[in-house]
mmCIF file of C-alpha atoms in Angstrom:
data_model
loop_
_atom_site.group_PDB
_atom_site.id
_atom_site.type_symbol
_atom_site.label_atom_id
_atom_site.label_comp_id
_atom_site.label_asym_id
_atom_site.label_seq_id
_atom_site.Cartn_x
_atom_site.Cartn_y
_atom_site.Cartn_z
ATOM 1 C CA MET A 1 46.146 22.030 146.891
ATOM 2 C CA GLU A 2 45.067 25.644 147.177
ATOM 3 C CA ILE A 3 42.541 24.954 149.882
ATOM 4 C CA ILE A 4 44.899 22.737 151.648
ATOM 5 C CA SER A 5 47.615 25.403 151.603
ATOM 6 C CA LYS A 6 45.058 28.080 152.863
ATOM 7 C CA PHE A 7 43.938 25.700 155.670
ATOM 8 C CA LEU A 8 47.524 24.959 157.004
ATOM 9 C CA GLU A 9 48.275 28.661 157.218
ATOM 10 C CA LYS A 10 45.014 29.281 159.042
ATOM 11 C CA ASN A 11 46.306 26.754 161.472
ATOM 12 C CA GLY A 12 50.071 26.959 161.563
ATOM 13 C CA ILE A 13 50.672 26.454 165.341
ATOM 14 C CA VAL A 14 48.886 23.115 165.044
ATOM 15 C CA PHE A 15 50.691 22.055 161.865
ATOM 16 C CA THR A 16 53.982 23.193 163.563
ATOM 17 C CA PHE A 17 53.207 20.865 166.504
ATOM 18 C CA LEU A 18 52.635 18.000 163.839
ATOM 19 C CA VAL A 19 55.775 18.616 161.799
ATOM 20 C CA VAL A 20 57.910 18.987 164.917
ATOM 21 C CA SER A 21 56.410 15.552 166.223
ATOM 22 C CA LEU A 22 57.291 13.941 163.020
ATOM 23 C CA ILE A 23 60.979 15.232 163.108
ATOM 24 C CA ILE A 24 61.251 14.197 167.057
ATOM 25 C CA TYR A 25 59.740 10.817 166.071
ATOM 26 C CA PHE A 26 62.043 9.979 162.895
ATOM 27 C CA SER A 27 65.248 11.483 164.796
ATOM 28 C CA GLU A 28 64.637 8.999 167.655
ATOM 29 C CA LEU A 29 64.436 6.052 164.884
ATOM 30 C CA ILE A 30 67.822 7.218 163.370
ATOM 31 C CA SER A 31 69.435 7.466 166.895
ATOM 32 C CA VAL A 32 68.171 4.214 168.015
ATOM 33 C CA LYS A 33 68.770 2.147 164.458
ATOM 34 C CA ALA A 34 71.982 4.143 162.833
ATOM 35 C CA THR A 35 73.574 5.330 166.052
ATOM 36 C CA ASN A 36 72.713 2.704 168.567
ATOM 37 C CA LYS A 37 71.472 5.672 170.851
ATOM 38 C CA LYS A 38 75.168 6.961 170.849
ATOM 39 C CA ILE A 39 73.663 10.356 169.109
ATOM 40 C CA PRO A 40 70.680 11.523 171.028
ATOM 41 C CA GLY A 41 67.645 11.894 169.328
ATOM 42 C CA SER A 42 67.383 15.520 170.459
ATOM 43 C CA ALA A 43 70.794 16.324 168.784
ATOM 44 C CA ILE A 44 69.600 15.053 165.440
ATOM 45 C CA ALA A 45 66.514 16.607 165.750
ATOM 46 C CA ILE A 46 68.221 20.034 166.663
ATOM 47 C CA ILE A 47 70.707 19.452 163.708
ATOM 48 C CA ILE A 48 67.515 18.799 161.301
ATOM 49 C CA GLY A 49 65.983 22.046 162.676
ATOM 50 C CA LEU A 50 68.860 23.791 161.825
ATOM 51 C CA LEU A 51 68.982 22.617 158.321
ATOM 52 C CA LEU A 52 65.412 23.549 157.976
ATOM 53 C CA ALA A 53 65.761 27.109 159.144
ATOM 54 C CA TYR A 54 68.751 27.554 156.579
ATOM 55 C CA PHE A 55 67.043 26.111 153.651
ATOM 56 C CA GLY A 56 63.798 28.127 154.516
ATOM 57 C CA GLY A 57 65.545 31.223 154.637
ATOM 58 C CA VAL A 58 67.510 30.408 151.401
ATOM 59 C CA ALA A 59 64.493 29.725 149.668
ATOM 60 C CA THR A 60 62.744 32.952 150.766
ATOM 61 C CA GLY A 61 65.377 35.377 151.203
ATOM 62 C CA GLY A 62 64.018 35.909 154.589
ATOM 63 C CA GLU A 63 65.130 36.531 158.311
ATOM 64 C CA LYS A 64 63.445 34.142 160.170
ATOM 65 C CA GLY A 65 64.198 30.660 158.312
ATOM 66 C CA ILE A 66 61.412 28.488 157.600
ATOM 67 C CA ALA A 67 59.009 30.689 159.515
ATOM 68 C CA ASP A 68 58.838 32.765 156.331
ATOM 69 C CA ILE A 69 57.104 30.147 154.573
ATOM 70 C CA LYS A 70 53.486 30.712 155.287
ATOM 71 C CA ILE A 71 52.350 27.222 156.070
ATOM 72 C CA PHE A 72 55.333 26.969 158.413
ATOM 73 C CA SER A 73 54.812 30.163 160.301
ATOM 74 C CA GLY A 74 53.748 28.445 163.639
ATOM 75 C CA PHE A 75 57.167 27.868 163.850
ATOM 76 C CA GLY A 76 57.724 31.350 164.790
ATOM 77 C CA VAL A 77 55.662 31.202 167.673
ATOM 78 C CA LEU A 78 56.729 27.608 168.858
ATOM 79 C CA GLY A 79 60.403 28.892 168.697
ATOM 80 C CA GLY A 80 59.766 32.126 170.462
ATOM 81 C CA SER A 81 60.329 33.169 174.092
ATOM 82 C CA MET A 82 56.752 32.374 175.219
ATOM 83 C CA PHE A 83 57.199 28.574 174.709
ATOM 84 C CA ARG A 84 60.905 28.550 175.700
ATOM 85 C CA ASP A 85 60.023 29.867 179.177
ATOM 86 C CA PHE A 86 57.159 27.966 179.759
ATOM 87 C CA ALA A 87 59.287 24.540 178.756
ATOM 88 C CA ILE A 88 62.123 25.905 180.991
ATOM 89 C CA VAL A 89 59.943 26.438 183.905
ATOM 90 C CA SER A 90 57.836 23.372 183.433
ATOM 91 C CA THR A 91 61.003 21.104 183.297
ATOM 92 C CA ALA A 92 62.321 22.691 186.312
ATOM 93 C CA MET A 93 59.296 22.231 188.126
ATOM 94 C CA GLY A 94 60.258 18.487 188.453
ATOM 95 C CA ALA A 95 63.105 19.253 190.731
ATOM 96 C CA SER A 96 62.959 18.370 194.648
ATOM 97 C CA PHE A 97 63.831 21.454 197.010
ATOM 98 C CA ILE A 98 65.227 18.982 199.531
ATOM 99 C CA VAL A 99 67.802 17.755 196.996
ATOM 100 C CA ILE A 100 68.381 21.230 195.742
ATOM 101 C CA LYS A 101 69.138 22.368 199.099
ATOM 102 C CA ARG A 102 71.887 19.495 199.099
ATOM 103 C CA THR A 103 73.854 20.661 196.613
ATOM 104 C CA GLY A 104 74.647 23.526 198.552
ATOM 105 C CA LEU A 105 77.947 25.880 197.779
ATOM 106 C CA ALA A 106 79.127 23.606 195.089
ATOM 107 C CA GLY A 107 76.139 24.301 192.846
ATOM 108 C CA VAL A 108 76.492 28.025 193.519
ATOM 109 C CA LEU A 109 79.929 28.116 192.632
ATOM 110 C CA SER A 110 79.305 26.064 189.678
ATOM 111 C CA LEU A 111 77.349 28.584 188.192
ATOM 112 C CA PHE A 112 79.682 31.442 188.325
ATOM 113 C CA LEU A 113 82.594 29.313 187.449
ATOM 114 C CA GLY A 114 80.531 28.098 184.202
ATOM 115 C CA ILE A 115 79.716 31.431 183.031
ATOM 116 C CA VAL A 116 83.148 32.909 183.565
ATOM 117 C CA LEU A 117 84.898 29.722 181.869
ATOM 118 C CA SER A 118 82.303 29.807 178.862
ATOM 119 C CA PHE A 119 82.782 33.601 178.608
ATOM 120 C CA MET A 120 86.675 33.500 178.272
ATOM 121 C CA GLY A 121 86.640 31.025 175.972
ATOM 122 C CA GLY A 122 84.124 33.108 173.983
ATOM 123 C CA VAL A 123 86.380 35.804 174.068
ATOM 124 C CA LEU A 124 89.253 33.844 173.118
ATOM 125 C CA ILE A 125 87.612 32.695 170.067
ATOM 126 C CA ALA A 126 86.611 36.427 169.296
ATOM 127 C CA LEU A 127 90.271 37.372 169.625
ATOM 128 C CA LEU A 128 91.350 34.477 167.216
ATOM 129 C CA TRP A 129 88.546 35.781 164.685
ATOM 130 C CA GLY A 130 90.470 39.099 164.660
ATOM 131 C CA TYR A 131 88.131 41.251 167.162
ATOM 132 C CA ARG A 132 89.754 43.589 169.495
ATOM 133 C CA ASP A 133 86.565 45.746 170.671
ATOM 134 C CA ALA A 134 85.398 45.348 173.944
ATOM 135 C CA ILE A 135 81.976 45.465 172.723
ATOM 136 C CA SER A 136 82.087 42.437 169.827
ATOM 137 C CA LEU A 137 84.742 40.460 172.601
ATOM 138 C CA THR A 138 81.708 40.636 175.298
ATOM 139 C CA THR A 139 78.916 39.753 172.943
ATOM 140 C CA ILE A 140 80.597 36.868 171.367
ATOM 141 C CA GLY A 141 81.751 35.652 174.922
ATOM 142 C CA ALA A 142 78.325 36.068 176.339
ATOM 143 C CA GLY A 143 77.037 33.881 173.024
ATOM 144 C CA ALA A 144 79.515 31.220 174.175
ATOM 145 C CA CYS A 145 77.760 31.006 177.687
ATOM 146 C CA THR A 146 74.262 30.511 175.938
ATOM 147 C CA TYR A 147 72.768 31.635 172.636
ATOM 148 C CA ILE A 148 70.096 33.539 174.744
ATOM 149 C CA VAL A 149 72.825 35.497 176.963
ATOM 150 C CA GLY A 150 74.631 36.676 173.721
ATOM 151 C CA PRO A 151 72.102 38.534 171.999
ATOM 152 C CA VAL A 152 70.776 39.723 175.333
ATOM 153 C CA THR A 153 73.981 41.292 176.114
ATOM 154 C CA GLY A 154 74.608 42.593 172.312
ATOM 155 C CA ALA A 155 71.716 44.366 172.591
ATOM 156 C CA ALA A 156 72.177 46.096 175.895
ATOM 157 C CA ILE A 157 75.852 47.187 174.948
ATOM 158 C CA GLY A 158 75.404 48.200 171.266
ATOM 159 C CA ALA A 159 76.807 45.393 169.555
ATOM 160 C CA SER A 160 76.338 45.097 165.601
ATOM 161 C CA SER A 161 73.754 42.619 164.012
ATOM 162 C CA ASP A 162 76.689 40.392 162.588
ATOM 163 C CA VAL A 163 78.291 40.238 165.873
ATOM 164 C CA MET A 164 75.066 39.215 167.644
ATOM 165 C CA ALA A 165 74.322 36.513 164.757
ATOM 166 C CA LEU A 166 78.043 35.189 165.761
ATOM 167 C CA SER A 167 77.186 34.909 169.517
ATOM 168 C CA ILE A 168 73.859 33.030 168.778
ATOM 169 C CA ALA A 169 76.091 30.813 166.586
ATOM 170 C CA ALA A 170 78.541 30.037 169.311
ATOM 171 C CA GLY A 171 75.652 29.500 171.415
ATOM 172 C CA VAL A 172 74.034 26.972 169.404
ATOM 173 C CA VAL A 173 77.306 25.109 168.640
ATOM 174 C CA LYS A 174 77.763 24.913 172.382
ATOM 175 C CA ALA A 175 74.556 23.257 172.891
ATOM 176 C CA VAL A 176 74.680 20.768 170.091
ATOM 177 C CA PHE A 177 78.215 19.613 171.552
ATOM 178 C CA VAL A 178 76.682 19.326 175.144
ATOM 179 C CA THR A 179 73.775 17.354 173.884
ATOM 180 C CA ILE A 180 75.788 14.863 171.807
ATOM 181 C CA GLY A 181 78.812 14.575 174.266
ATOM 182 C CA THR A 182 76.939 14.306 177.615
ATOM 183 C CA PRO A 183 76.105 10.565 177.609
ATOM 184 C CA PHE A 184 79.484 10.039 176.611
ATOM 185 C CA ILE A 185 81.058 11.817 179.328
ATOM 186 C CA ALA A 186 78.487 10.973 181.875
ATOM 187 C CA LYS A 187 80.028 7.899 183.552
ATOM 188 C CA TYR A 188 83.542 9.206 183.744
ATOM 189 C CA ILE A 189 82.401 12.438 185.851
ATOM 190 C CA GLY A 190 80.050 10.571 188.109
ATOM 191 C CA LEU A 191 76.849 12.206 186.353
ATOM 192 C CA ASN A 192 74.441 9.700 187.834
ATOM 193 C CA ASN A 193 72.635 11.549 190.628
ATOM 194 C CA PRO A 194 71.013 14.760 191.164
ATOM 195 C CA HIS A 195 73.819 16.531 192.821
ATOM 196 C CA THR A 196 76.212 16.331 190.037
ATOM 197 C CA ALA A 197 73.370 16.991 187.606
ATOM 198 C CA MET A 198 72.755 20.454 189.213
ATOM 199 C CA VAL A 199 76.730 20.862 189.402
ATOM 200 C CA TYR A 200 76.976 19.936 185.784
ATOM 201 C CA GLY A 201 73.919 22.034 184.789
ATOM 202 C CA GLY A 202 75.628 25.168 186.202
ATOM 203 C CA LEU A 203 78.886 24.596 184.828
ATOM 204 C CA MET A 204 77.352 23.869 181.117
ATOM 205 C CA GLY A 205 74.726 26.313 181.199
ATOM 206 C CA THR A 206 73.243 25.770 178.102
ATOM 207 C CA THR A 207 69.397 24.806 178.960
ATOM 208 C CA SER A 208 68.522 23.126 175.872
ATOM 209 C CA GLY A 209 72.106 21.226 175.895
ATOM 210 C CA VAL A 210 71.853 19.990 179.173
ATOM 211 C CA THR A 211 68.478 18.745 178.999
ATOM 212 C CA ALA A 212 68.918 16.893 175.777
ATOM 213 C CA GLY A 213 71.849 15.595 177.286
ATOM 214 C CA LEU A 214 70.583 14.576 180.319
ATOM 215 C CA ALA A 215 67.593 13.021 178.799
ATOM 216 C CA ALA A 216 69.519 10.767 176.898
ATOM 217 C CA THR A 217 71.875 9.720 179.873
ATOM 218 C CA ASP A 218 69.107 9.495 182.361
ATOM 219 C CA PRO A 219 65.530 11.133 182.370
ATOM 220 C CA LYS A 220 65.371 11.287 186.160
ATOM 221 C CA LEU A 221 68.203 14.150 186.389
ATOM 222 C CA VAL A 222 66.766 16.204 183.613
ATOM 223 C CA PRO A 223 64.786 18.610 186.346
ATOM 224 C CA TYR A 224 68.111 19.202 188.520
ATOM 225 C CA GLY A 225 70.184 19.920 185.297
ATOM 226 C CA ALA A 226 67.768 22.203 183.853
ATOM 227 C CA LEU A 227 67.081 24.115 187.220
ATOM 228 C CA THR A 228 70.666 25.207 187.691
ATOM 229 C CA ALA A 229 71.193 25.971 183.720
ATOM 230 C CA THR A 230 68.050 28.296 183.840
ATOM 231 C CA PHE A 231 69.553 30.041 186.819
ATOM 232 C CA TYR A 232 72.789 30.167 184.643
ATOM 233 C CA THR A 233 71.079 31.788 181.777
ATOM 234 C CA GLY A 234 69.698 34.629 184.084
ATOM 235 C CA LEU A 235 72.994 35.229 185.826
ATOM 236 C CA GLY A 236 74.986 35.231 182.359
ATOM 237 C CA CYS A 237 72.115 37.982 181.378
ATOM 238 C CA LEU A 238 73.207 40.007 184.532
ATOM 239 C CA PHE A 239 76.752 39.680 184.694
ATOM 240 C CA CYS A 240 77.714 39.652 180.976
ATOM 241 C CA PRO A 241 76.521 43.055 180.165
ATOM 242 C CA SER A 242 77.642 44.674 183.209
ATOM 243 C CA LEU A 243 80.243 43.398 185.343
ATOM 244 C CA LEU A 244 82.072 41.359 182.382
ATOM 245 C CA PHE A 245 81.720 43.934 179.777
ATOM 246 C CA ILE A 246 83.316 46.813 182.328
ATOM 247 C CA MET A 247 86.355 44.151 182.699
ATOM 248 C CA MET A 248 86.589 43.749 178.961
ATOM 249 C CA LYS A 249 86.372 47.592 178.681
ATOM 250 C CA ILE A 250 89.351 47.849 181.036
ATOM 251 C CA ALA A 251 91.346 45.229 179.408
ATOM 252 C CA PHE A 252 90.732 46.107 175.874
ATOM 253 C CA ALA A 253 91.053 49.829 176.428
ATOM 254 C CA ASP A 254 91.834 52.258 173.232
#
């Protein structure tokens, strides 16, 4: 047993790929057999991942979730920024530039509108939680944009660790809801072509949620939604700690 444990520790990233593959496989089975594909397998996989992270953190008292367990240390690499950015870029590479140009002004406006609406929604939630300072409001509002924009903004403006944690939680909840909800609302909003997929990606912004939701709706739409959702993340990281933070300081000045 000790030999196996040491072998897995030395080959953590390979073992992690195996575990993730099994999670995805069983998530798809659950999606098909138990929910008749009404809940995408990717959404179930995200929930399983969150549970594993929680129980891993509780079991070890660590800060990296399941990655704190030595044989699962590969999750720290697989869940890091390198693989995340690679996945985003490789997904967006499948988009057609000709189709992108056809989106025009609607795609651009969807980006700014999506950021502002999500940000204000997050600010409203923060106000309901009792926060009144501009730093906390901005950080949680940014987290409502995506769980990447939240901590980036918090680190830039000096938010506390607990506020940044809340911003990440807000982004994760949004990603899960977008993942699950996209297939249900697709037919009501005409989400059946690259044009609307790009607008939808710009409005929702969460790359993981949009990608998973579109994959469950129509895999051909994934590159287009992922492309604008990726731009959304970049714009959010630019505007939230600058322009939107200044607006919050003016609105909630002591």
